Every structure is written in C-alpha cells, then in structure tokens.
CSV table of N, CA and C in Angstrom, one decimal:
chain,number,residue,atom,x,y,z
A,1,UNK,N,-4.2,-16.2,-25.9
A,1,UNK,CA,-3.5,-15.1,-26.6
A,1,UNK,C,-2.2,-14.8,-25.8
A,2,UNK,N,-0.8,-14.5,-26.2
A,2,UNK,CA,0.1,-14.1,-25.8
A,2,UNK,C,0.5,-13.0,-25.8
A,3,UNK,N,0.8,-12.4,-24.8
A,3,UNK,CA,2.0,-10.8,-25.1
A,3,UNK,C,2.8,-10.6,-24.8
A,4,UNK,N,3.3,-9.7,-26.1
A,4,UNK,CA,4.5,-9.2,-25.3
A,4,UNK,C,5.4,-8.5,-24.2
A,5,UNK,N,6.5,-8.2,-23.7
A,5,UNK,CA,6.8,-7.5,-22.4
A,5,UNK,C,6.2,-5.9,-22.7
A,6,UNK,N,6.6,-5.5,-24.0
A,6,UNK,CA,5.5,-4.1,-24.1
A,6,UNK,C,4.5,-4.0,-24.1
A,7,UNK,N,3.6,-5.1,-24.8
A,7,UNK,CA,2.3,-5.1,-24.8
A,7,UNK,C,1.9,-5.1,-22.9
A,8,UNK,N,2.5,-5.8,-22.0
A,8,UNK,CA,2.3,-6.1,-21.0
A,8,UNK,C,2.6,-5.0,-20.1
A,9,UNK,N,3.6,-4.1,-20.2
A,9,UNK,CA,3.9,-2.9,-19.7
A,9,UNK,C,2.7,-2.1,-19.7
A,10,UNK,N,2.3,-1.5,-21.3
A,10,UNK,CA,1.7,-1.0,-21.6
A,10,UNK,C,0.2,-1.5,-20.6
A,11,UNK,N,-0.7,-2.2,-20.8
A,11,UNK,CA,-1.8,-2.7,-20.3
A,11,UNK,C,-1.6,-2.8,-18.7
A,12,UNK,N,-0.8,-3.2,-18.1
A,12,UNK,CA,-0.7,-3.2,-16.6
A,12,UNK,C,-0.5,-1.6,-16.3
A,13,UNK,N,0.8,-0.8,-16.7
A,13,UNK,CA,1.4,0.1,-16.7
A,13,UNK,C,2.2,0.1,-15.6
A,14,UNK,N,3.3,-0.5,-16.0
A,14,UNK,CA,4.6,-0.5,-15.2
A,14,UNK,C,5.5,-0.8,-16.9
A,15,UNK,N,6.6,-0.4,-16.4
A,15,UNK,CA,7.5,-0.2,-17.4
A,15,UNK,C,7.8,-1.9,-17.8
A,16,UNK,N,8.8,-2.0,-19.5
A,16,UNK,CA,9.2,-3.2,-19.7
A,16,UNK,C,10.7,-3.2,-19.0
A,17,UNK,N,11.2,-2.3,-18.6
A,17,UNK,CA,12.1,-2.4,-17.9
A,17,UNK,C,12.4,-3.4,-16.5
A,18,UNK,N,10.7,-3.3,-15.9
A,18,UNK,CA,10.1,-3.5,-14.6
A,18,UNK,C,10.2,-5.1,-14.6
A,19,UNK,N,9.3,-5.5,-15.9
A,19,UNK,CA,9.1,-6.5,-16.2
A,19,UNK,C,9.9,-7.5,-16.4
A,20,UNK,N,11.1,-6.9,-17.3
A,20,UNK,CA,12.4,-7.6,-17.3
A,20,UNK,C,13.5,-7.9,-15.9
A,21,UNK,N,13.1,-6.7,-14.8
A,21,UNK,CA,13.7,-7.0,-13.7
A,21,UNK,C,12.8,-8.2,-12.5
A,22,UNK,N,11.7,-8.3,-13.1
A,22,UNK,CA,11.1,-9.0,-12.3
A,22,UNK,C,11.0,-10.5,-12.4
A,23,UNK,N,11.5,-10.5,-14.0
A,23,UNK,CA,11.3,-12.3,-14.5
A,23,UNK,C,12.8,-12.9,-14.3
A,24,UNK,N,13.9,-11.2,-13.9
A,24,UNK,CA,15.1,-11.7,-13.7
A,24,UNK,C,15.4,-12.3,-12.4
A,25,UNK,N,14.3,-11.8,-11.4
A,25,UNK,CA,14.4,-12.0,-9.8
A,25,UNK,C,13.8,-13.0,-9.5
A,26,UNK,N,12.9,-13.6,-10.3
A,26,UNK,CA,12.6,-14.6,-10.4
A,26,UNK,C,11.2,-14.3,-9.8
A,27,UNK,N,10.7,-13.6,-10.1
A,27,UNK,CA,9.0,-13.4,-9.5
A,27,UNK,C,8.3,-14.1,-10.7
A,28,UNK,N,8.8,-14.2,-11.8
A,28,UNK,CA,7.7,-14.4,-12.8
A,28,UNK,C,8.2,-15.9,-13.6
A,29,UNK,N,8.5,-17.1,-12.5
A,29,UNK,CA,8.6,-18.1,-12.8
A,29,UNK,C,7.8,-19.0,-14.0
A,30,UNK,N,6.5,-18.5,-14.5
A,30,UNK,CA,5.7,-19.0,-15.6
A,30,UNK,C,5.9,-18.7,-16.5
A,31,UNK,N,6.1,-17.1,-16.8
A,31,UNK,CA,6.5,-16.3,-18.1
A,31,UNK,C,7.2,-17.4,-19.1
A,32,UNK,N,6.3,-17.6,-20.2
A,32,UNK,CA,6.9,-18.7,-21.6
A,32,UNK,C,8.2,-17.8,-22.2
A,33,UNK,N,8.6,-18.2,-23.1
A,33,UNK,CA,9.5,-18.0,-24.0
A,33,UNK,C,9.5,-18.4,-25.1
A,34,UNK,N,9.6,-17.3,-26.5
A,34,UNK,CA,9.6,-17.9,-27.8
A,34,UNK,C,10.5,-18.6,-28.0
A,35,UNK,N,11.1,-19.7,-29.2
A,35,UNK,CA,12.3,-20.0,-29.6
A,35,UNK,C,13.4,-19.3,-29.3
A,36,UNK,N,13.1,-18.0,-30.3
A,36,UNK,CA,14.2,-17.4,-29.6
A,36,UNK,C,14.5,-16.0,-28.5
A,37,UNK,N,13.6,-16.5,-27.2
A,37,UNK,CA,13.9,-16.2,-25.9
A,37,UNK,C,13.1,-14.7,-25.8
A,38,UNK,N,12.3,-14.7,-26.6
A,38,UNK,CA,11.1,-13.4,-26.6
A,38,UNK,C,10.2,-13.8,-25.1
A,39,UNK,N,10.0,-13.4,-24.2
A,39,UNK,CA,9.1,-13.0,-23.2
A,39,UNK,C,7.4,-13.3,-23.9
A,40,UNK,N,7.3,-14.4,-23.4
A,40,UNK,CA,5.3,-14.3,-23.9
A,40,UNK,C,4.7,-14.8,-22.9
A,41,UNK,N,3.7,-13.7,-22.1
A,41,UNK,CA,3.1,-13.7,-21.5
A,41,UNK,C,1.7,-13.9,-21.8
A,42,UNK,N,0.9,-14.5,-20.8
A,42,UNK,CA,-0.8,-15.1,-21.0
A,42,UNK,C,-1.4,-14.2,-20.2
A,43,UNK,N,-3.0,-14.9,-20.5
A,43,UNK,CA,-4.0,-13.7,-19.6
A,43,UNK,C,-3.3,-14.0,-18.1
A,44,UNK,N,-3.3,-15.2,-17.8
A,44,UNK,CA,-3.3,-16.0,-16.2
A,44,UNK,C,-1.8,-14.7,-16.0
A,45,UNK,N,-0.9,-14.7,-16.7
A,45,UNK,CA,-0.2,-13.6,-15.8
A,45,UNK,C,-0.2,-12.6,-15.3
A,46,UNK,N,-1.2,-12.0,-15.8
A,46,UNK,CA,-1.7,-10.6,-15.4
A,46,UNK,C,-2.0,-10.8,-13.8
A,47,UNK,N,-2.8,-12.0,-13.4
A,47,UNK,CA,-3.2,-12.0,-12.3
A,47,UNK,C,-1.5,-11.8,-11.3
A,48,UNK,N,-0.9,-12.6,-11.5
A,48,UNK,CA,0.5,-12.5,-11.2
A,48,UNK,C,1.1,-11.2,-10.8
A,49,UNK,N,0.8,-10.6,-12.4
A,49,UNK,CA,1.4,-9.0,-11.7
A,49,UNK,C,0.9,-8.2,-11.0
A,50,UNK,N,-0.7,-8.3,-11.0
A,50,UNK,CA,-1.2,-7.5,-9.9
A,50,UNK,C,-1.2,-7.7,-8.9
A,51,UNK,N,-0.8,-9.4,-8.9
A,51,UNK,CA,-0.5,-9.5,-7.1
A,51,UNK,C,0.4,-9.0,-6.6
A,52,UNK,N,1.9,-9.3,-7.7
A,52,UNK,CA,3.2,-8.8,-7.4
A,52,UNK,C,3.0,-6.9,-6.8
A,53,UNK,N,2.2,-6.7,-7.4
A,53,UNK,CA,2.2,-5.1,-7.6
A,53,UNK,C,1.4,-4.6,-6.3
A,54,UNK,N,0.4,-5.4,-6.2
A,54,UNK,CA,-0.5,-5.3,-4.9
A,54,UNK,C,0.7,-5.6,-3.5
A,55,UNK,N,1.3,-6.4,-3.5
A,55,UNK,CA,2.0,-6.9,-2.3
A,55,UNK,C,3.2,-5.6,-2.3
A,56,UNK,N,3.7,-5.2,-3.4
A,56,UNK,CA,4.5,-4.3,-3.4
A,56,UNK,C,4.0,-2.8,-2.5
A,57,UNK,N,3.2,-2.4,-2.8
A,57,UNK,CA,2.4,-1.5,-2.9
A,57,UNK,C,2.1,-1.5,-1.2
A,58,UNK,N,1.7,-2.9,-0.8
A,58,UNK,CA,1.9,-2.8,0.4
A,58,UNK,C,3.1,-2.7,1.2
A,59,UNK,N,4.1,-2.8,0.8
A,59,UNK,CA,5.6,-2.5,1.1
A,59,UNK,C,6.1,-3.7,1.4
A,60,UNK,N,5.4,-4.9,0.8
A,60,UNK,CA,6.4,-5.8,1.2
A,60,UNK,C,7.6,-5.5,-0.1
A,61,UNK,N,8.5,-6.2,1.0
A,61,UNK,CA,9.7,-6.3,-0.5
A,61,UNK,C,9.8,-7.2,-1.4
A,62,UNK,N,10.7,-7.3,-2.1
A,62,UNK,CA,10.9,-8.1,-3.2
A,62,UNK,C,11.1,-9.5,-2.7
A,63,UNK,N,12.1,-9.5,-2.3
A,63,UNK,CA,13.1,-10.8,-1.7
A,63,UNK,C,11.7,-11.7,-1.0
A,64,UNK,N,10.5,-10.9,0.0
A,64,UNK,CA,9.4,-12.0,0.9
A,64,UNK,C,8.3,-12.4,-0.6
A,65,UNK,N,8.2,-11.1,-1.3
A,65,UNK,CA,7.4,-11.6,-2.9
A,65,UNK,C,8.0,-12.7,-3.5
A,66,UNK,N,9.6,-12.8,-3.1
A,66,UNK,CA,9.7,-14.5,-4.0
A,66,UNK,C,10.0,-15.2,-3.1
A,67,UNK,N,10.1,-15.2,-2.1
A,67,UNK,CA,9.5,-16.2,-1.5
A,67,UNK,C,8.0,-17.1,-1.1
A,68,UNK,N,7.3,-15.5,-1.4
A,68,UNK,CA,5.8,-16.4,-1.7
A,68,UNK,C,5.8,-17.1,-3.2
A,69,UNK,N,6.2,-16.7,-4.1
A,69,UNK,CA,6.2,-17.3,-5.4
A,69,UNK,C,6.5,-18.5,-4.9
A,70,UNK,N,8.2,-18.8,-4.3
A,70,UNK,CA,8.8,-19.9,-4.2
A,70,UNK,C,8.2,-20.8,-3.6
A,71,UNK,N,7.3,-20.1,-2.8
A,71,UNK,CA,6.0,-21.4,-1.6
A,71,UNK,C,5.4,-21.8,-2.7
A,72,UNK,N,5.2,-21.0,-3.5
A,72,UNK,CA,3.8,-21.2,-4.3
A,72,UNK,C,4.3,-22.5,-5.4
A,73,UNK,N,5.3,-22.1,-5.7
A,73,UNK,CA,5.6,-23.7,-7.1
A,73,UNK,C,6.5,-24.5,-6.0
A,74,UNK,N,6.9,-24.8,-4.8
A,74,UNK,CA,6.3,-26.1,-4.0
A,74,UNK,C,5.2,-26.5,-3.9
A,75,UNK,N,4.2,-25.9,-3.7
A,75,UNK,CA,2.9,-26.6,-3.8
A,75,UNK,C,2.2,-26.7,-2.5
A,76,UNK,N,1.3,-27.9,-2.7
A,76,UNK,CA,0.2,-27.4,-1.1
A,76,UNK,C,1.2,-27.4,0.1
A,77,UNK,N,2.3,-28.1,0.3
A,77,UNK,CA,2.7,-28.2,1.6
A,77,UNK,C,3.0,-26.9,2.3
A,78,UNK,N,2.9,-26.0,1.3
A,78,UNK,CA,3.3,-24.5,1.7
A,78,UNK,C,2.2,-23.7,2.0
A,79,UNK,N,1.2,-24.5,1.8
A,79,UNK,CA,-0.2,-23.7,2.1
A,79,UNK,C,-0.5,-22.6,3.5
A,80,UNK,N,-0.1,-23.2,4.6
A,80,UNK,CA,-0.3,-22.3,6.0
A,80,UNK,C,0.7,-21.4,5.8
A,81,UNK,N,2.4,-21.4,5.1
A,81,UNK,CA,3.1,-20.2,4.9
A,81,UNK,C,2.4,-19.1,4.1
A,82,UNK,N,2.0,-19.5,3.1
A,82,UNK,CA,1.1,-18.5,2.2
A,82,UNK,C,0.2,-18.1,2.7
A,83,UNK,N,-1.1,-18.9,3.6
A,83,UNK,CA,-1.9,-18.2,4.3
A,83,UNK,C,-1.1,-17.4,5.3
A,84,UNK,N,-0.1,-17.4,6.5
A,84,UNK,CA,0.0,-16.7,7.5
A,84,UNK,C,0.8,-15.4,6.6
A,85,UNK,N,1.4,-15.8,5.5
A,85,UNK,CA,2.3,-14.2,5.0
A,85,UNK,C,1.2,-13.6,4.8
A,86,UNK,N,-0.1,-13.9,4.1
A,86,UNK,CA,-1.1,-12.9,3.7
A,86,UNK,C,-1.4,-12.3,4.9
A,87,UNK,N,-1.7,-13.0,5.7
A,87,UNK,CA,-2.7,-12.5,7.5
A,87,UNK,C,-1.7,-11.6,8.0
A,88,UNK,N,-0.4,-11.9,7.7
A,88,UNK,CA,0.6,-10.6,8.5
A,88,UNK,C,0.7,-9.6,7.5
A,89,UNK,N,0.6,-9.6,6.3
A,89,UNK,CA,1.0,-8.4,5.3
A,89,UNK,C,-0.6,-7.9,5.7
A,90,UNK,N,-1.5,-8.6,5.8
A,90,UNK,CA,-2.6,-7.8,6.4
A,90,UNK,C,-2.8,-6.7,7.4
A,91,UNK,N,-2.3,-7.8,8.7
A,91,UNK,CA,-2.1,-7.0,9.6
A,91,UNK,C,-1.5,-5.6,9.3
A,92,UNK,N,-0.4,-5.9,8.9
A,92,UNK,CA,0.4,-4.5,8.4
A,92,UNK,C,0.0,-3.3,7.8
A,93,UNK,N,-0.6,-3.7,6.8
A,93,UNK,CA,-1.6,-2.5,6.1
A,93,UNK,C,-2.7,-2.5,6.5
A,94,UNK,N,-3.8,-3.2,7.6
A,94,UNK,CA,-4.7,-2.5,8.9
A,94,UNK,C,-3.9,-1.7,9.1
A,95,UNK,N,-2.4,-1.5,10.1
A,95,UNK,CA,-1.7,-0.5,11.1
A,95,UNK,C,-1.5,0.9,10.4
A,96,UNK,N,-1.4,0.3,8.5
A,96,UNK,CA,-0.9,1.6,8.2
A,96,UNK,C,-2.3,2.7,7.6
A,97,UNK,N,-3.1,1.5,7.4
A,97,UNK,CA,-4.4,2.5,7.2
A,97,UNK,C,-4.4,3.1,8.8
A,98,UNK,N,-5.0,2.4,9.6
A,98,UNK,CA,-4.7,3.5,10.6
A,98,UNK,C,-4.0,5.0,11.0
A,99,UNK,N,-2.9,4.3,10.7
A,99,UNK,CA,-1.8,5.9,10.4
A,99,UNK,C,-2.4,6.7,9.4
A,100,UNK,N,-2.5,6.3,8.6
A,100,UNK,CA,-3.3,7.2,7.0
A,100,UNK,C,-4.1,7.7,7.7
A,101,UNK,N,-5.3,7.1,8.5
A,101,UNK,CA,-6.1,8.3,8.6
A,101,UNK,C,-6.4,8.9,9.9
A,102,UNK,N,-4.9,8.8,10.6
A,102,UNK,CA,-4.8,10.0,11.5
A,102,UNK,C,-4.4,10.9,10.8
A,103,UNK,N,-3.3,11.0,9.9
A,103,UNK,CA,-2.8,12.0,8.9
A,103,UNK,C,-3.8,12.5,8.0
A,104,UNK,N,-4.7,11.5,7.5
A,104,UNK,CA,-5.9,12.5,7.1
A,104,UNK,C,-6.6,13.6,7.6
A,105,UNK,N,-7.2,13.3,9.6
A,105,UNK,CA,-7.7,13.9,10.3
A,105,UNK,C,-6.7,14.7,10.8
A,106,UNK,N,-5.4,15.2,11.0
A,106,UNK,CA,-4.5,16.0,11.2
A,106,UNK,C,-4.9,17.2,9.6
A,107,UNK,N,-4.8,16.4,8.7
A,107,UNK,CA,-5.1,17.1,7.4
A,107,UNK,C,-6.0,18.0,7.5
A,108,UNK,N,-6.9,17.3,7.9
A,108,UNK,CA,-8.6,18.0,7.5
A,108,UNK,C,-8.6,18.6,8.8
A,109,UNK,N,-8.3,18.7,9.9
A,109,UNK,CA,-8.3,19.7,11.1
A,109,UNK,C,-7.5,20.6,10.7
A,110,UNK,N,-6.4,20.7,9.9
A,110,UNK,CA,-5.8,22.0,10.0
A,110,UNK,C,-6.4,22.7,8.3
A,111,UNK,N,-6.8,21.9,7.2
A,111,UNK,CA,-7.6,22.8,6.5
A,111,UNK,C,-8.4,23.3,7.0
A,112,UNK,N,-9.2,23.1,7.8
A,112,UNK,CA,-10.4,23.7,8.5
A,112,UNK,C,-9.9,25.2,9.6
A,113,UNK,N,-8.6,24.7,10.2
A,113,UNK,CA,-8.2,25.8,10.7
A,113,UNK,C,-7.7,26.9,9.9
A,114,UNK,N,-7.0,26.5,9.0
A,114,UNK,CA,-6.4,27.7,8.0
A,114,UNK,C,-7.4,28.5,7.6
A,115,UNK,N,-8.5,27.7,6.6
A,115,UNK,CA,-9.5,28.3,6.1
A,115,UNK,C,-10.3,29.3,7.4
A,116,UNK,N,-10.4,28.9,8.3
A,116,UNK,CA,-10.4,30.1,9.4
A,116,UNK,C,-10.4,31.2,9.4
A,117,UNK,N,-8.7,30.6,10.1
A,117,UNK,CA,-7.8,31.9,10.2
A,117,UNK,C,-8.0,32.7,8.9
A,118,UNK,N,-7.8,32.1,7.5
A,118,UNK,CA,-7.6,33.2,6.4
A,118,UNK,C,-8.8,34.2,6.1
A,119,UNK,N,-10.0,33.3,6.4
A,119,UNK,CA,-11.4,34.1,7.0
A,119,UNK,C,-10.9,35.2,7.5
A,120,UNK,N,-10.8,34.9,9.1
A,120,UNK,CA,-10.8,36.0,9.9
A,120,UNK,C,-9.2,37.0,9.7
A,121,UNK,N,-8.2,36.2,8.9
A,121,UNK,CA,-7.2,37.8,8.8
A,121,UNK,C,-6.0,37.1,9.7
A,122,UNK,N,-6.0,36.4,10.9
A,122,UNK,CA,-5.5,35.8,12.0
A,122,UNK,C,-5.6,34.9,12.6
A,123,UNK,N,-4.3,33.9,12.6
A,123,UNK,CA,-4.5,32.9,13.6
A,123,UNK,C,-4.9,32.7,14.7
A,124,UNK,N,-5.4,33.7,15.1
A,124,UNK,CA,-5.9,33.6,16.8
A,124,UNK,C,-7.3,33.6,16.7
A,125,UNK,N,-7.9,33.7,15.6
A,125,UNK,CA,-9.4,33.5,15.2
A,125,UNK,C,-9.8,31.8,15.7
A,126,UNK,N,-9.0,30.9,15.1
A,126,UNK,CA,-9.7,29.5,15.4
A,126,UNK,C,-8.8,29.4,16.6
A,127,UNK,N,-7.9,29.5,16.7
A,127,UNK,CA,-7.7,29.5,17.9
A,127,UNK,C,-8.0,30.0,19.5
A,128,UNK,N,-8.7,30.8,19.1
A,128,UNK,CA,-9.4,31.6,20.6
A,128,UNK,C,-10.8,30.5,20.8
A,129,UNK,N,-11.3,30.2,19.6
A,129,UNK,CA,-12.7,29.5,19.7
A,129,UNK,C,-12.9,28.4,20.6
A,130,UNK,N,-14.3,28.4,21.2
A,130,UNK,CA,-13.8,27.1,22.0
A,130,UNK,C,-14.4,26.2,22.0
A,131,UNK,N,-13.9,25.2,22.0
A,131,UNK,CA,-13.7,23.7,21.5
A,131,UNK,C,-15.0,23.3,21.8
A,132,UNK,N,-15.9,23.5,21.7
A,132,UNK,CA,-17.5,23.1,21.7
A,132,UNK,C,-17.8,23.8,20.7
A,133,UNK,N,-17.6,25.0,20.5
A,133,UNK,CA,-18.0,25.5,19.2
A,133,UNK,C,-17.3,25.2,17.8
A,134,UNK,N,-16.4,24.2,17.6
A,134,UNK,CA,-15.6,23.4,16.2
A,134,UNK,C,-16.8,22.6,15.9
A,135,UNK,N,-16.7,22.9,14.6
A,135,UNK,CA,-18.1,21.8,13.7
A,135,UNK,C,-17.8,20.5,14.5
A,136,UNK,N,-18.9,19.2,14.8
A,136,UNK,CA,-18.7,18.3,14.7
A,136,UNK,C,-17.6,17.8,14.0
A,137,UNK,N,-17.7,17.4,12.8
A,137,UNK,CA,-17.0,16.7,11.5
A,137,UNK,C,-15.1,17.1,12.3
A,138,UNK,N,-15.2,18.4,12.6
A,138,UNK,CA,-14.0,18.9,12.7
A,138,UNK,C,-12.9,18.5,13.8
A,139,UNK,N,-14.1,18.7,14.5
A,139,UNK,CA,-13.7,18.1,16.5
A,139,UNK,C,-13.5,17.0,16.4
A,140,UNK,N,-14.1,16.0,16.0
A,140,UNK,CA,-13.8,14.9,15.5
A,140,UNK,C,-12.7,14.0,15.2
A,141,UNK,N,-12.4,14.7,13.7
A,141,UNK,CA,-11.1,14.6,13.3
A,141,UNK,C,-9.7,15.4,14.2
A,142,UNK,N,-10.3,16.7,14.9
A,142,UNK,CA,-9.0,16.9,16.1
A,142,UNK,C,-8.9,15.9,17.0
A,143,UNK,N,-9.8,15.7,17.5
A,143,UNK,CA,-9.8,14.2,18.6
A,143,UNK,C,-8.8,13.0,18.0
A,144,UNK,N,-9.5,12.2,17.1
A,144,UNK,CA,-8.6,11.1,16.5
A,144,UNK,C,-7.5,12.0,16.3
A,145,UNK,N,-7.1,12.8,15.6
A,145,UNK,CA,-5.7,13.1,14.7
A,145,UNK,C,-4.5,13.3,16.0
A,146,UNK,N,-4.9,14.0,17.2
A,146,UNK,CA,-4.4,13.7,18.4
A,146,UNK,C,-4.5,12.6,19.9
A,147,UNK,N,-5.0,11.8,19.4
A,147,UNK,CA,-4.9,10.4,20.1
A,147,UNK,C,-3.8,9.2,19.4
A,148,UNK,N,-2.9,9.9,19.6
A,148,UNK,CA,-1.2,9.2,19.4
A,148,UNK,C,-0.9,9.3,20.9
A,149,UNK,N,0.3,8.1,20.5
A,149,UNK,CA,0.9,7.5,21.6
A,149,UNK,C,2.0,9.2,22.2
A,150,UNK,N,2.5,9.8,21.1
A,150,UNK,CA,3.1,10.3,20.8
A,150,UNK,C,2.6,11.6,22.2
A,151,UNK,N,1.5,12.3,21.3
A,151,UNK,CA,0.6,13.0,22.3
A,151,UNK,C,0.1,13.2,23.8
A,152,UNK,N,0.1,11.5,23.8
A,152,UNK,CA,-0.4,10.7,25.4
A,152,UNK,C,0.9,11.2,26.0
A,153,UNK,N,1.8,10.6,25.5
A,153,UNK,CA,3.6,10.6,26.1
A,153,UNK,C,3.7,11.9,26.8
A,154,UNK,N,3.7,12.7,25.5
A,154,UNK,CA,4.4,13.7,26.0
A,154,UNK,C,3.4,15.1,26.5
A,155,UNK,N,2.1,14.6,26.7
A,155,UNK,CA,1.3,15.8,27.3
A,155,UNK,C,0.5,16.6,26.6
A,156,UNK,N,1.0,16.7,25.5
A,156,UNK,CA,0.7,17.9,24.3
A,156,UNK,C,-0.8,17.3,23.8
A,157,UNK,N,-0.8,18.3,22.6
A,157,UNK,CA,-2.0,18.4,21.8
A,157,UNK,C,-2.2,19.2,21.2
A,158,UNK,N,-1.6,20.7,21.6
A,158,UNK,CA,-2.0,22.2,21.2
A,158,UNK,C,-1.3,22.1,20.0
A,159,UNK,N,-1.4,22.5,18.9
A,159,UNK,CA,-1.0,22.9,18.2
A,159,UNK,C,-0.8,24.0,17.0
C-alpha cells in the first residue's frame, strides 16, 4: 500500500511540512515518487521515520541523522560506523536519563516539602525536622537529587 505525505503526517503525527523538509535533507532517500512527483510512501518507511524521530528526540541532529542514512545506502562496509553512532547516542541518553532523574528527585523532594510547609502554615515546619524523621521514599530522593558534582564542589546542599 502507498501513502501519501498527509496520509503519513497524519498516522506518525508530525506535520507534512516536516516530511517535506526531511526528504529535502535528504533523510528519506527511499521515499518513491508518482509520475508526477507526488511523495509515496510504503509500510517499510514508517520504520524510517521513527527512527529519524527516535534519534531526534534523543538530540541528535539532523546533519549526524544523514549521515547515518548516508552509512546506511553505502552498505555493510559502514557497519561498525552505524554500530559505534548507536553505542555513543546511547551513551548519551544513559547520561541524560541520569540527569532526568536527579531532576525528578529534586522534584519530588521539594513536593514533599511544600506539601509540608503548606500543612503546617510555614516553611520552617520541614525544615526544622530532622533528617531521620523524612519518609524513606523522600530522604532518598534528597540524597540522589543532591549528589551533584555541583553540590560536592561547592559544599552546599541546604536548600
């Protein structure tokens, strides 16, 4: 079955705008063409865009995305570049989940504090408490959410 750039917008959900910038940058090297020069896209491209979308999403940019395409229609000799871009864009989004969920546990330690304070009327309510008496779950996430380099550096932690 073939579709079109709307039909294809639509079902992935990224604009046909997107789509047309993408076959112009050359990410979408397979994308057929009618006679006259209509965009028809197959099931197998879907896989395509979600990759494109998936690598995006990890923040690679555009310009290393076609360069993996460009590995990719050279063929096997480009095999270990393809494998080592995936193992480092890997790496990368390991480091940034990490960050995510310090910011999470920064998150959830200070809902826990607010909801507190707004308990008790005043911020000096969770704040007087002492640090054996923070729920588990809570202490927890204050621990990690302050074990930055950041923290280590410069002494701190109180917040």
């Amino acid at each position: 079955m073939l579709y079109t750039v709307g039909e294809v917008a639509e079902r992935v959900g990224i604009s046909a705008h997107t789509l047309r910038y993408y076959d112009r940058e050359g990410l979408l090297p397979f994308v057929e063409r009618s006679a006259s020069g209509i965009r028809m896209f197959k099931e197998h491209d879907f896989e395509w865009l979600h990759l494109i979308e998936c690598l995006k999403s990890s923040g690679m940019p555009l310009r290393e995305i076609k360069q993996f395409i460009d590995w990719y229609t050279v063929g096997d000799e480009t095999l270990e570049q393809r494998r080592d871009m995936f193992y480092a864009r890997k790496e990368i989004v390991e480091e940034q989940i990490k960050e995510l969920n310090k910011t999470l546990d920064m998150l959830t330690y200070k809902c826990w504090f607010y909801d507190t304070a707004v308990e008790a009327g005043t911020v000096d309510a969770p704040k007087q408490l002492n640090p054996e008496a923070l729920p588990e779950k809570i202490a927890a996430a204050k621990a990690r959410a302050f074990d930055n380099k950041f923290m280590r550096a410069s002494g701190g932690g109180k917040r």
